[in-house]
Coordinates of C-alpha atoms in Angstrom, one line a residue:
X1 CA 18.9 -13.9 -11.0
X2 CA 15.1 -15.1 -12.5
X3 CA 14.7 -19.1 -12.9
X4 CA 11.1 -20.8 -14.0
X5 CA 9.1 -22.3 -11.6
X6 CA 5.3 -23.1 -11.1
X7 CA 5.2 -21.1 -8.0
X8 CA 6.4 -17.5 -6.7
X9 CA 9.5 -16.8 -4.9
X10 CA 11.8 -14.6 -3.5
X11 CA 15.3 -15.4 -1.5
X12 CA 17.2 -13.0 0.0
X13 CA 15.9 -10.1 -2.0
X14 CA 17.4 -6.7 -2.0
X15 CA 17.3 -3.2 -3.6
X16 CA 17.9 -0.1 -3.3
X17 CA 16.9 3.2 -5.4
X18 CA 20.2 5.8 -5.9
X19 CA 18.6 7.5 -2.7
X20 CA 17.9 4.8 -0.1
X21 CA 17.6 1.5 0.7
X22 CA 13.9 -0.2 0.3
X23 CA 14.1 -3.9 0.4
X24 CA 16.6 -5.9 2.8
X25 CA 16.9 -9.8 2.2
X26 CA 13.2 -10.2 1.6
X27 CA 12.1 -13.9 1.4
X28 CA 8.6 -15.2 0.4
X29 CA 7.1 -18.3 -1.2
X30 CA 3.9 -18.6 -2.8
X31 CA 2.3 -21.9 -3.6
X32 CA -0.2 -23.0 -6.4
X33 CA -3.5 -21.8 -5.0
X34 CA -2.5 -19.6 -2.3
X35 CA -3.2 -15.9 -2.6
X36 CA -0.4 -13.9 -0.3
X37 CA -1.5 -10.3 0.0
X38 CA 1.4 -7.3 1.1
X39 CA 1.1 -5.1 3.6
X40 CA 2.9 -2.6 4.9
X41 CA 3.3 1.4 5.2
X42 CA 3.1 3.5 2.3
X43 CA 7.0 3.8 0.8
X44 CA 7.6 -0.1 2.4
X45 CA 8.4 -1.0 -0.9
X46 CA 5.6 -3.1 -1.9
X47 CA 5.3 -2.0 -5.5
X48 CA 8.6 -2.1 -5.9
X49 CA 8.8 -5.8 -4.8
X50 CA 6.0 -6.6 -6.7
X51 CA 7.5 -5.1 -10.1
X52 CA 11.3 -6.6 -9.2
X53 CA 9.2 -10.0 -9.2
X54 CA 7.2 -8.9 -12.8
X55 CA 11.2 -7.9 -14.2
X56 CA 10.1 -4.6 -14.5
X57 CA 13.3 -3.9 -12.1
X58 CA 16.3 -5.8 -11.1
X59 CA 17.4 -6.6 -7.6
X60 CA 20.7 -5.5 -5.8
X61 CA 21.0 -9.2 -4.8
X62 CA 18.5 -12.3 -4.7
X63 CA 16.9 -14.9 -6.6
X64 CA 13.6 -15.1 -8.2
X65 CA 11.4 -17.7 -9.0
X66 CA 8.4 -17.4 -10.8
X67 CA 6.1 -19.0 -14.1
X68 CA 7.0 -18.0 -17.7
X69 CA 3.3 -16.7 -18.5
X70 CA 2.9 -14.8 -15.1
X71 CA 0.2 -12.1 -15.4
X72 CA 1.4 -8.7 -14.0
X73 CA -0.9 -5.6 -13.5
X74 CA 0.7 -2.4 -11.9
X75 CA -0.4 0.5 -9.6
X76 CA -0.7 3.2 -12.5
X77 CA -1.1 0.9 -15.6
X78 CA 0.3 2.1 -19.2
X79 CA -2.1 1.7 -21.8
X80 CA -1.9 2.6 -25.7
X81 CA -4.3 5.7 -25.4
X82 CA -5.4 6.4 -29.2
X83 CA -6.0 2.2 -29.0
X84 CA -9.7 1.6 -29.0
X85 CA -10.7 -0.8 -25.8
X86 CA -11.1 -4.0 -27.4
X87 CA -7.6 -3.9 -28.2
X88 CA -6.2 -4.5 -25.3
X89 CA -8.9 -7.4 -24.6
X90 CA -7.9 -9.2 -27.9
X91 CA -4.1 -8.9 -27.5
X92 CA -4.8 -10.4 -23.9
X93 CA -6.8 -13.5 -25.7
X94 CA -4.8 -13.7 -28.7
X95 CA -2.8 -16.7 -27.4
X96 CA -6.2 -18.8 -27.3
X97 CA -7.2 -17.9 -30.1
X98 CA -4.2 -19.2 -31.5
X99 CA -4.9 -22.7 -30.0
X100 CA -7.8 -22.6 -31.9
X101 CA -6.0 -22.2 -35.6
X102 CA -3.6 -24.8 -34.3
X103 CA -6.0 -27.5 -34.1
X104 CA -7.5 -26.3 -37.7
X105 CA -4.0 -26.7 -39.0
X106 CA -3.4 -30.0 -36.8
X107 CA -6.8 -31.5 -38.1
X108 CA -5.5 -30.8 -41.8
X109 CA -2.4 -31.9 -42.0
X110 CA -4.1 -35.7 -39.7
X111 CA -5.7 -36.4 -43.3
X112 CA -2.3 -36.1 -44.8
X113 CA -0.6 -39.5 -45.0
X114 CA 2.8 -38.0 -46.5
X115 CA 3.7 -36.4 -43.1
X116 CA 5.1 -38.1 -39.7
X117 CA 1.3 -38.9 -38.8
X118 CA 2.5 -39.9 -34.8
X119 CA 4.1 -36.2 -34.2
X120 CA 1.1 -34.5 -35.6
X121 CA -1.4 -36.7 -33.5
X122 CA 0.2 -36.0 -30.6
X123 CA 0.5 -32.1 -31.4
X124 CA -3.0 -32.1 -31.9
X125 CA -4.1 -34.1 -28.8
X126 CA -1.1 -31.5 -27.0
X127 CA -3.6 -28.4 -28.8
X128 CA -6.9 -30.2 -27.5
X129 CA -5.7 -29.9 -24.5
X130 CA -4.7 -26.4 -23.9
X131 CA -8.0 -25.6 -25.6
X132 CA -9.6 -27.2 -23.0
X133 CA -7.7 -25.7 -19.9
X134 CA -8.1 -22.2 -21.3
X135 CA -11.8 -22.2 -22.9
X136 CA -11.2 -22.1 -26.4
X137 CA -15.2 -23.4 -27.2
X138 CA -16.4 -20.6 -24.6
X139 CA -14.2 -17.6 -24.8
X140 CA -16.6 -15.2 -26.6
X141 CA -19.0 -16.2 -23.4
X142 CA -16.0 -15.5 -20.5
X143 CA -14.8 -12.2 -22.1
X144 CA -18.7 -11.3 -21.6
X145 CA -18.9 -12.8 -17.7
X146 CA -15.5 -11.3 -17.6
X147 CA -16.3 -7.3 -18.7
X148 CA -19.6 -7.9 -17.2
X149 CA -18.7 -8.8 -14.0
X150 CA -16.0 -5.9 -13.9
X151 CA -19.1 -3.1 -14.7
X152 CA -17.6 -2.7 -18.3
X153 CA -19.5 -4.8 -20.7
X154 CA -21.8 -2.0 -21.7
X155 CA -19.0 0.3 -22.6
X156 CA -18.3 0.7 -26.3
X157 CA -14.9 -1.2 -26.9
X158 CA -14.7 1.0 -29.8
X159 CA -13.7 3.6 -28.0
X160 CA -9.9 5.3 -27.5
X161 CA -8.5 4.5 -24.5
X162 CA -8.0 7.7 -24.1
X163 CA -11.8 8.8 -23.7
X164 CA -12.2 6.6 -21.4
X165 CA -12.6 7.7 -17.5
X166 CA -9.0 6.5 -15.3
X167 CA -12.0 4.1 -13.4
X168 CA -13.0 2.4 -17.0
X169 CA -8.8 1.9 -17.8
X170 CA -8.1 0.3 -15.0
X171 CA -10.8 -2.4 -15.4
X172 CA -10.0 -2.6 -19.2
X173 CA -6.8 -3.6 -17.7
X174 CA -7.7 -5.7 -15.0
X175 CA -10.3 -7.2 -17.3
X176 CA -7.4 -8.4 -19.9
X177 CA -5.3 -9.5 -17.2
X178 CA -8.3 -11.9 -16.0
X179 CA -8.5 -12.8 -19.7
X180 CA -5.1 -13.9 -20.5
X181 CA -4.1 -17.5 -20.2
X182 CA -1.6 -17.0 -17.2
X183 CA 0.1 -19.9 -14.8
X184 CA 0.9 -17.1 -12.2
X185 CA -0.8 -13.8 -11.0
X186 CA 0.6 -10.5 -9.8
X187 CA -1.2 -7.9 -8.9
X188 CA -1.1 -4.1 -7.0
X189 CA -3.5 -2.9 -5.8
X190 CA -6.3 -4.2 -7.7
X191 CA -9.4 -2.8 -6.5
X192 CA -8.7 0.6 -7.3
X193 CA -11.7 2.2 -8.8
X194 CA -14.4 -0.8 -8.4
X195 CA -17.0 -0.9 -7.1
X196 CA -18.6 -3.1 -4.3
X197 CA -19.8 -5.9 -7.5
X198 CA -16.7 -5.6 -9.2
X199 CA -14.5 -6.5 -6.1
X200 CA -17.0 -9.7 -5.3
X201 CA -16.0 -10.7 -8.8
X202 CA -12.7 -10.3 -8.6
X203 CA -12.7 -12.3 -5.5
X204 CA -14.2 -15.1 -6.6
X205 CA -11.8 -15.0 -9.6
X206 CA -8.5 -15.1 -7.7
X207 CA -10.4 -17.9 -5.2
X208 CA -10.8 -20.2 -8.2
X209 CA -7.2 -19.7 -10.1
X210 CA -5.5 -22.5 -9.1
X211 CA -1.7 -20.5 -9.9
X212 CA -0.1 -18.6 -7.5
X213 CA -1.5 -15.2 -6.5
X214 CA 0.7 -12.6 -4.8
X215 CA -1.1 -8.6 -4.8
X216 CA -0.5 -5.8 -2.8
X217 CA -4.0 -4.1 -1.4
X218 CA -5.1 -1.4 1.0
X219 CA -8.7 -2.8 0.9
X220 CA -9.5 -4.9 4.3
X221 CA -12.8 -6.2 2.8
X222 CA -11.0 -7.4 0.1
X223 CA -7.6 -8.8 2.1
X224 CA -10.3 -10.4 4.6
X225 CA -12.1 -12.2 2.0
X226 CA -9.0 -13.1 -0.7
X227 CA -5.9 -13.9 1.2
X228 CA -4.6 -17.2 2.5
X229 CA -1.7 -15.5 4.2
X230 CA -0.6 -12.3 4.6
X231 CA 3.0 -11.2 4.6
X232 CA 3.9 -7.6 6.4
X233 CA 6.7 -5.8 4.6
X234 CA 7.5 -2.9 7.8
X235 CA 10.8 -4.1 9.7
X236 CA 9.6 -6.3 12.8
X237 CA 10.8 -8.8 15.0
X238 CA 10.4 -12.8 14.1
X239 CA 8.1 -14.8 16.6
X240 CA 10.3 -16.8 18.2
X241 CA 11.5 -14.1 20.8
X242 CA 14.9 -14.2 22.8
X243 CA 18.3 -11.9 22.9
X244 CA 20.0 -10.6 20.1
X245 CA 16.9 -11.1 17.6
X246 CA 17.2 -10.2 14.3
X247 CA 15.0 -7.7 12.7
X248 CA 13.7 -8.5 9.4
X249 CA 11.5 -7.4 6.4
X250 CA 8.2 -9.7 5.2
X251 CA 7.2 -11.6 8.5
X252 CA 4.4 -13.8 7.4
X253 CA 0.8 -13.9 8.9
X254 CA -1.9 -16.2 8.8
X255 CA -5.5 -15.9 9.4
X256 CA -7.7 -12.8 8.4
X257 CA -6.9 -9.3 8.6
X258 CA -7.9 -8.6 11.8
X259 CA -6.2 -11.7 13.3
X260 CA -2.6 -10.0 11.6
X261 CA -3.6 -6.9 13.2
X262 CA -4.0 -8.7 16.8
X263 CA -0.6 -10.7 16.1
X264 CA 1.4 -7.4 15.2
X265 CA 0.2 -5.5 17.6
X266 CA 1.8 -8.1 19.8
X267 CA 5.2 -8.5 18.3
X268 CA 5.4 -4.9 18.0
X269 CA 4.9 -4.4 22.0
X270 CA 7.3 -7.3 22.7
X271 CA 10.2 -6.1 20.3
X272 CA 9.9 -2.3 22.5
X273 CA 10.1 -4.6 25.8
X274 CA 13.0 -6.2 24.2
X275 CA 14.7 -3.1 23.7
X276 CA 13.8 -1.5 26.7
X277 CA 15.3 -4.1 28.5
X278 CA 18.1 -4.1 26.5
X279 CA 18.9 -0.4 27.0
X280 CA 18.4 -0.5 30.2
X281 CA 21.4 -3.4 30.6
X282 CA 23.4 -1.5 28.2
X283 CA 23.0 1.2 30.6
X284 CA 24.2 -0.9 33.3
X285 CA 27.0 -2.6 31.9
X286 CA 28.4 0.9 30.7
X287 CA 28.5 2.3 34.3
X288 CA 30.1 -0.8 35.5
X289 CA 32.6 -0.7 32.7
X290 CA 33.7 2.9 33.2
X291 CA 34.2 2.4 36.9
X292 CA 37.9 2.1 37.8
X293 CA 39.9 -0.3 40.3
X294 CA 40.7 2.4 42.4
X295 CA 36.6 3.5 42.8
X296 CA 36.8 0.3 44.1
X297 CA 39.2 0.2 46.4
X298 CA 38.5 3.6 48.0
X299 CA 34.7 2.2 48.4
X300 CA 35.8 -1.1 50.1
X301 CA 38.9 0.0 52.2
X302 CA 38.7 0.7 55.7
X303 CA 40.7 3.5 57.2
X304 CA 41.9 1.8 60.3
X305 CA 43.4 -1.6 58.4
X306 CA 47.0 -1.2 58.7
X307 CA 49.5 -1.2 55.4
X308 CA 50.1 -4.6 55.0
X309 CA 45.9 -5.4 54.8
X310 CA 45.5 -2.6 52.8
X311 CA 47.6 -3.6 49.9
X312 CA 46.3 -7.2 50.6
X313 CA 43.0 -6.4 49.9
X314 CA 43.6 -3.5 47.3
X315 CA 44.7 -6.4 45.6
X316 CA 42.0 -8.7 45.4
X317 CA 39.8 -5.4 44.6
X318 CA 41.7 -4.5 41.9
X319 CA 41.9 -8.0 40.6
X320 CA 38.0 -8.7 41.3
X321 CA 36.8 -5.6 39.8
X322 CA 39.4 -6.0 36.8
X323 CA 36.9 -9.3 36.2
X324 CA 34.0 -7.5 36.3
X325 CA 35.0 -4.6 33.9
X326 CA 36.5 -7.3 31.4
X327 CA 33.0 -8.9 31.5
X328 CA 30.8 -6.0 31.5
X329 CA 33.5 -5.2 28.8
X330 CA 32.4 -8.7 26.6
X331 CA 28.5 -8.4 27.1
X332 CA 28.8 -4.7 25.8
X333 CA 30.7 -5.9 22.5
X334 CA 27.9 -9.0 22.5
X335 CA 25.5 -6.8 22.7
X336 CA 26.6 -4.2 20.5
X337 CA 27.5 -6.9 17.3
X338 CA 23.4 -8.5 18.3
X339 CA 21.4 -5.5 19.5
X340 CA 17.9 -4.9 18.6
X341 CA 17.1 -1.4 17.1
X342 CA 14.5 0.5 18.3
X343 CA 11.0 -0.1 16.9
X344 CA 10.0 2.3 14.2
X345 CA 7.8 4.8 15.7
X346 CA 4.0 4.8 13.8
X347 CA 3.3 7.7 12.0
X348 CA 0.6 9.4 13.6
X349 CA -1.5 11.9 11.7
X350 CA -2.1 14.8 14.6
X351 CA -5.4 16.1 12.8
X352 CA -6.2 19.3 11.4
X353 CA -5.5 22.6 12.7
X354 CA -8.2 25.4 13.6
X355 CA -9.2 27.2 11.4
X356 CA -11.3 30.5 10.7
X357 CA -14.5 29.5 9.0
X358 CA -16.3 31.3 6.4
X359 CA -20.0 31.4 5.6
X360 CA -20.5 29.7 8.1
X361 CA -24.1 30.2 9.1
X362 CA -25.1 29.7 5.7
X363 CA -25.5 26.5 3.7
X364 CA -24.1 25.4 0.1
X365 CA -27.2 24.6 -1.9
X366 CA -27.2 22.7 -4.7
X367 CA -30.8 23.5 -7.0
X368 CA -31.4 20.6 -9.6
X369 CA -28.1 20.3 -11.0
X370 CA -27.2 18.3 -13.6
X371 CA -24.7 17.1 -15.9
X372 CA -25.6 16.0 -19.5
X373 CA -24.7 12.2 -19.6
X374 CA -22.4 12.4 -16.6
X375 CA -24.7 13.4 -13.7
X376 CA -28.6 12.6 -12.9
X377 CA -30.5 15.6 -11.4
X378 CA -29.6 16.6 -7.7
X379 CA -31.0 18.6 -5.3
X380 CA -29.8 19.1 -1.4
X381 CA -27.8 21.3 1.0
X382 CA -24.5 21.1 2.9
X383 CA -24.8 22.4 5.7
X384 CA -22.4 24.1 8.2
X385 CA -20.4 21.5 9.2
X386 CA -22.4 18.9 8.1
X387 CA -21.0 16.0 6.8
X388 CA -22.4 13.6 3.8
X389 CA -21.3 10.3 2.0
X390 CA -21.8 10.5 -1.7
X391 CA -22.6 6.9 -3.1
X392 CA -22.6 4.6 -6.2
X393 CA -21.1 2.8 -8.7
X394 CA -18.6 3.7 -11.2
X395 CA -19.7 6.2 -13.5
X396 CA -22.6 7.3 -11.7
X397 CA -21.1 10.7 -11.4
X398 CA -19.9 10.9 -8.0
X399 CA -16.5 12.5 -8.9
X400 CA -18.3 14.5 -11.4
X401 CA -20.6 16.1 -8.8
X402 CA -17.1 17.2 -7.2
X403 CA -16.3 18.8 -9.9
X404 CA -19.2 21.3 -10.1
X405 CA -19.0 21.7 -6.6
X406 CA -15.2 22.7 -7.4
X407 CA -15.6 24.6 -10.1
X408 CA -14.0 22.9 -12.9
X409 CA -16.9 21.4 -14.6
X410 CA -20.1 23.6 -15.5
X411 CA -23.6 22.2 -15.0
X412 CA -26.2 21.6 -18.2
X413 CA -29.0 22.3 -15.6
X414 CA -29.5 23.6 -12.1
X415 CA -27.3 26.4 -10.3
X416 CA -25.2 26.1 -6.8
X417 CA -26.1 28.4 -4.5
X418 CA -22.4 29.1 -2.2
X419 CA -22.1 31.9 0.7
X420 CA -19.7 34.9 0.3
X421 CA -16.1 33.7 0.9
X422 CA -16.8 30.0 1.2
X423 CA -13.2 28.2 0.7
X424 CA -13.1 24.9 -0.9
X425 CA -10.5 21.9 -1.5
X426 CA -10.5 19.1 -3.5
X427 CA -8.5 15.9 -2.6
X428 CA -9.0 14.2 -6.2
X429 CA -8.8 10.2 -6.8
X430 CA -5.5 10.5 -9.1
X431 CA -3.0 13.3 -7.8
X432 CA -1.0 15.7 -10.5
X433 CA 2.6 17.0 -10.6
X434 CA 4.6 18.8 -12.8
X435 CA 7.7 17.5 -13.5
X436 CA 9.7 20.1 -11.7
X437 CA 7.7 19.2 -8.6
X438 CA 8.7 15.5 -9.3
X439 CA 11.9 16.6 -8.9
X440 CA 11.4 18.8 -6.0
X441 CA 11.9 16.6 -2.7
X442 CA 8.7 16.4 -0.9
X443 CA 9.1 18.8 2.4
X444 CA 10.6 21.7 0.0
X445 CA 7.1 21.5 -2.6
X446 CA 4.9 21.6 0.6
X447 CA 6.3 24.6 1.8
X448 CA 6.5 26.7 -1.7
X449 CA 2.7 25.5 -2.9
X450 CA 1.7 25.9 0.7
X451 CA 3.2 29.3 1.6
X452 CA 5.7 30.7 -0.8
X453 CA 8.1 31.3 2.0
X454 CA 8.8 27.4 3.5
X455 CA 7.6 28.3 6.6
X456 CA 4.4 27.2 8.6
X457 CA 3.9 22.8 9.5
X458 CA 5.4 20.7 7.6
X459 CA 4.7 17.2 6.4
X460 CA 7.0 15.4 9.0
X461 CA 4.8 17.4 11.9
X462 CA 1.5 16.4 10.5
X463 CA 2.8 12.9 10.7
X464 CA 2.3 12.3 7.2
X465 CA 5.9 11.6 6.4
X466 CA 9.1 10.4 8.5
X467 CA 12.2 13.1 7.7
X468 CA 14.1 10.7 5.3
X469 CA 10.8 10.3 2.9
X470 CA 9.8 14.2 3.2
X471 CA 13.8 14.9 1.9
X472 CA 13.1 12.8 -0.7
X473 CA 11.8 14.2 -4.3
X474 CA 8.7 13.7 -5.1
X475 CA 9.3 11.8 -8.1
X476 CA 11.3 8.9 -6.1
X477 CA 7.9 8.8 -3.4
X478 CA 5.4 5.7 -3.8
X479 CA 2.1 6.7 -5.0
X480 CA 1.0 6.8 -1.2
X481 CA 3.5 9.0 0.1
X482 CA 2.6 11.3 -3.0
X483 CA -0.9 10.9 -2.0
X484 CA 0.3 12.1 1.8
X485 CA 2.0 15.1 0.4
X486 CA -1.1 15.8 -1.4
X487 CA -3.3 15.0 1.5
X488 CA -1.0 17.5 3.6
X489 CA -1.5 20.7 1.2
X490 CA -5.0 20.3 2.0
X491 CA -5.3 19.7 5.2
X492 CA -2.1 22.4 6.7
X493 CA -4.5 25.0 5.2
X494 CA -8.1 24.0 5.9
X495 CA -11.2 24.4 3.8
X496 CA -14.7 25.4 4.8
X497 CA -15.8 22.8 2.1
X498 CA -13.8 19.7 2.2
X499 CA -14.4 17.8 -1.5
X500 CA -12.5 14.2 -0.9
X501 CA -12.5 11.7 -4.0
X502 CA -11.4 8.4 -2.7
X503 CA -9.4 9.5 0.0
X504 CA -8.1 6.5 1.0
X505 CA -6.5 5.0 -1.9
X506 CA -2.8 4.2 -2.1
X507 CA -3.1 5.3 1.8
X508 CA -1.5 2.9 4.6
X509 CA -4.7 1.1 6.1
X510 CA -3.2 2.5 9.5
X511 CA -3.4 6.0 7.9
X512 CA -6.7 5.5 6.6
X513 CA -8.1 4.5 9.8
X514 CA -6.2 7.9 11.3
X515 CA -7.3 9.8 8.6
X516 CA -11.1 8.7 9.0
X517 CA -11.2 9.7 12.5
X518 CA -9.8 13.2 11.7
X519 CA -12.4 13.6 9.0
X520 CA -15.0 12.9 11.8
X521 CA -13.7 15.6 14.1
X522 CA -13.4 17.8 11.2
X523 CA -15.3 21.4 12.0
X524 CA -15.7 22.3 8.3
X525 CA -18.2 20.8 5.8
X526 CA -17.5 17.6 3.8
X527 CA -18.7 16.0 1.0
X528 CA -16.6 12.5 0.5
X529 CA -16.8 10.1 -2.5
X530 CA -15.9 6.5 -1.6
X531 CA -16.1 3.1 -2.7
X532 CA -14.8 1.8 0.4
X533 CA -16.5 -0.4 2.2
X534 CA -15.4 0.2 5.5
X535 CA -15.9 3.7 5.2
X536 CA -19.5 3.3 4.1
X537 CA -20.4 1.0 6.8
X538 CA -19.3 2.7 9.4
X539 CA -20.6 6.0 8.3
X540 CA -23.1 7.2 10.3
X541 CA -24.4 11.1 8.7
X542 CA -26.3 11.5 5.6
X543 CA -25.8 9.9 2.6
X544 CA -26.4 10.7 -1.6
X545 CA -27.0 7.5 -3.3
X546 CA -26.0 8.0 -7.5
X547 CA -26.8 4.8 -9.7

C-alpha cells in the first residue's frame, strides 16, 4: 500500500524474492531535512528496500509513505544509450522549464478582460511562486554549478550515452537527479565513481535540500559527513535489553559513523550474552525436566527408614519434584515461544592462500607508456611484492593504465617490460556475467570457472558468502555479493600481479576493512586504483598520482 506524504516511511515492511526472505517488518521514518543513510551487509537487502520505497517493487506486506515528485537514482542506472547526454539533463529540467511558459501564458491571458481575471491572477502568482522555489531565472547557471561540481561540465553533452565511460553515466545521472525539481530524495549508493570534489559537492547538496533524504552508501567519509541518523538493516537486538527480546531488522543509530560502530559492537556482544545465558538455562531446565519422581526418591530415601516413612516421604518427593518438572516444564515452553536466536556470525574473509610466485626476482617495468587521449605518459617499476596506489580523478586514466598492464588495451607509445611467466588478475570496477552464469547459483560458477571440476575452496570457506547466498544463482545476488563471487575467483587462485579497480565498491564496509588488511599481507605485487578516501589515507607505500 503507497499513500502521499511530505516525508519517507516505511511500517511493517516485508518481502521476499521466490528464493528467500530479505526484509522482515522493517520500519523507518524520515523527516524533512534529515538524511538517513542504510547500512548493512552485502545481500541485507538495502537496494531492495530502497527500490520497494521508489515502486520499482512491491512489498509482501506494509505501508509506504512517501512525496509524489520523489527523486530516485539506483545502484546500476538504465540510461537511453544512443541518447546524446544533454538529454537526460533537459528531460530532468523540463518541468521548470515549463513553469516558465506558464507564466508567459499566465501574463497573456492577465491582459484579457473576457476571461475569469481572479483564477488567472492567482494561477499566475501560484506559477511565480514555483518559479521561484525551483530557479526558473537561474537554471542555465545551476545546470552549470551542477555538471561542474560533479566533474562533467567539460564533457560534450552531445555525445551518446553510450560513448561515454560507466564513471561519466553515473554522474550524467546523478547530475539530473540533482536537477529535477524533487520534494523527496532516494538514493544508492551514490558516490560510486566520484571523485574526492565530486563527493564534497554532493554533500553539500543533500545538506542543503530541505526534503527528506534516505541513500544507501558504503563510503564512511561520505556517511560521516552526510547522515543525521543512520539505520542498520543486519538482524540485531533493540536497546532496551531484558528476556525474551525480539530480534529485529533497521535498528536506528545516531551520531557519526564511528559512534554506530561503537554502539553495535555493543549490542552485538550483549545479544551473544543474552543467548548464552539463555542456553545455558535451557540447558538446565531440560535436565530438570527429564528427571523422574523416582530419581528422586531413590536419591533422597534412606535405607534404614521403615515402610511406613518410606511411602510417607516418597510421597512428598514425588509430589515436590512433580512441581518442579511442571515448572521447569512452563519456563521451557516460555522460553521456547520468546527465545533469542543466536547472533549471526560475521563473515570473516580468511585471506589469501600461498601461492607459488613467478618472476619473482624480476620487476614489471613500464617504459613511457601512453595512451592517446586516455593516458598521460608513465614511466615506473613494480617491483616484487611491492605494492603502489594509483591516483586521480575521473578520467585521468587510472583504469586505463590497468588495462595495458592487463592486456586488453594496446599502448600509442612506450612498451611494458613483464618477466617470463608472470600471472596477472584484474578485479575490474563493474563485474561481467553471462546469462547462463546469472542463472548458475553462486558456489556451483566458482567451482566450474575456478577449476572445471568443483573442487578446491569455495566461497563459503573464504568467508565471502554464508551457504544460503553461495546456493543462490547469481542472478538473484546483490551487486556486492556478485562482487564477493568475483573477488573470490581472484583471490582462490592468486596472481603474481594483483590489478584491483575500485575494490571496494558495492563491498560491506566490514569486508572492505577485511579485505584491505589482506591486501596488506598480500606476498604478490599490486597495483590498486581507488577513489576511496580511507584507503588513500591510510596508505602508506608508493603512490602514482594521474590528473
Amino acid at each position: 500500500m503507497r499513500s502521499p506524504a511530505n516525508y519517507i516511511s516505511v511500517d511493517g515492511l516485508s518481502f521476499s524474492y521466490p528464493s528467500h526472505r530479505v526484509l522482515s517488518d522493517v520500519s523507518l521514518t524520515v523527516n524533512r531535512g534529515s538524511v538517513v543513510g542504510l547500512i548493512g551487509e552485502n545481500g541485507a537487502g538495502k537496494s531492495t528496500l530502497l527500490a520497494l520505497i521508489a515502486g520499482d517493487l512491491e512489498p509482501d506486506v506494509g505501508v509506504i509513505r512517501l512525496p509524489a515528485d520523489t527523486g530516485f537514482i539506483a545502484q546500476e542506472t538504465s540510461l537511453p544509450f544512443e541518447a546524446p547526454a544533454n538529454a537526460l539533463i533537459d528531460q530532468a529540467v523540463a518541468p521548470i522549464r515549463a513553469i516558465e511558459s506558464t507564466i508567459t501564458e499566465l501574463s497573456e491571458q492577465l491582459g484579457d478582460t473576457t476571461g475569469d481575471a481572479g483564477d488567472v491572477a492567482e494561477r499566475f502568482d501560484a506559477a511565480l511562486s514555483a518559479a521561484e522555489e525551483w530557479g526558473v531565472w537561474s537554471l542555465d547557471s545551476r545546470i552549470e554549478e551542477v555538471l561542474g561540481g560533479l566533474g562533467i561540465a567539460g564533457i560534450d553533452r552531445s555525445t551518446p550515452i553510450r560513448q561515454l565511460s560507466g564513471g561519466q553515466r553515473r554522474r550524467f545521472a546523478l547530475a539530473a537527479l540533482l536537477l529535477q525539481p524533487a520534494s523527496a530524495m532516494i538514493l544508492d549508493e551514490p558516490t560510486n565513481h566520484l571523485d574526492d570534489s565530486s563527493v564534497d559537492f554532493l554533500i553539500s547538496e543533500l545538506g542543503a535540500f530541505n526534503g527528506p533524504v534516505l541513500l544507501a552508501s558504503h563510503d564512511r567519509y561520505f556517511l560521516d559527513n552526510v547522515a543525521t541518523e543512520l539505520v542498520d538493516l543486519d538482524p540485531a537486538l533493540g536497546p532496551e535489553g531484558g528476556r525474551g527480546e525480539e530480534v529485529k531488522q533497521a535498528m536506528s543509530f545516531g551520531g557519526g559513523f564511528s559512534d554506530y560502530l561503537s554502539e553495535r559492537e555493543t549490542r552485538r556482544r550483549r545479544w551473544a550474552q543474552l543467548h548464552t545465558a539463555q542456553e545455558a538455562e535451557r540447558a538446565k531446565l531440560e535436565n530438570s525436566a527429564g528427571i523422574e519422581e523416582t530419581d528422586i526418591f531413590h536419591r533422597s530415601v534412606s535405607k534404614s527408614e521403615s515402610k511406613i516413612s518410606t511411602k510417607f516421604y516418597a510421597d512428598r518427593a514425588a509430589k515436590t519434584q512433580g512441581n518442579r518438572v511442571r515448572s521447569a516444564r512452563n519456563r521451557l515452553d516460555e522460553l521456547e515461544r520468546f527465545t533469542i536466536p543466536a547472533p549471526p556470525k560475521p563473515l570473516e574473509f580468511r585471506g589469501i592462500p600461498d601461492f607459488q610466485r613467478h618472476g619473482a626476482g624480476e620487476p614489471v617495468e613500464v617504459r613511457k607508456v601512453a595512451v592517446h587521449s586516455r593516458l598521460p605518459e608513465l614511466d615506473f617499476r613494480i617491483d616484487p611484492g611491492q605494492h603502489i596506489l594509483v591516483e586521480g580523478p575521473n578520467g585521468a586514466g587510472k583504469s586505463t593504465l590497468l588495462s595495458v598492464l592487463e592486456g586488453t588495451v594496446t599502448p600509442t607509445a612506450g612498451e611494458i617490460i613483464l618477466p617470463d611467466g608472470l600471472r596477472i588478475a584484474r578485479l575490474k570496477q563493474d563485474d561481467a556475467w553471462s546469462r547462463a552464469q546469472l542463472a548458475t547459483p553462486a558456489e556451483s560458477v566458482f567451482a566450474d570457472l575456478l577449476t572445471g571440476a568443483g573442487d578446491g575452496p569455495d566461497l563459503v570457506e573464504m568467508g565471502l558468502l554464508t551457504e544460503a547466498s553461495a546456493r543462490t544463482p547469481v542472478g538473484d545476488l546483490s551487486l556486492g555479493q556478485r562482487r564477493r563471487v568475483s573477488l573470490g575467483l581472484i583471490l582462490a587462485s592468486p596472481p603474481d600481479l594483483l590489478l584491483l579497480d575500485e575494490p571496494t565498491n558495492h563491498l560491506s564496509l566490514a569486508l572492505s576493512e577485511e579485505l584491505e588488511a589482506a591486501i596488506e599481507k598480500f606476498p604478490g605485487r599490486v597495483l590498486l586504483a581507488s577513489h576511496d578516501r580511507w584507503i588513500r589515507r591510510r596508505w602508506t607505500g608508493k603512490r602514482i598520482s594521474l590528473s
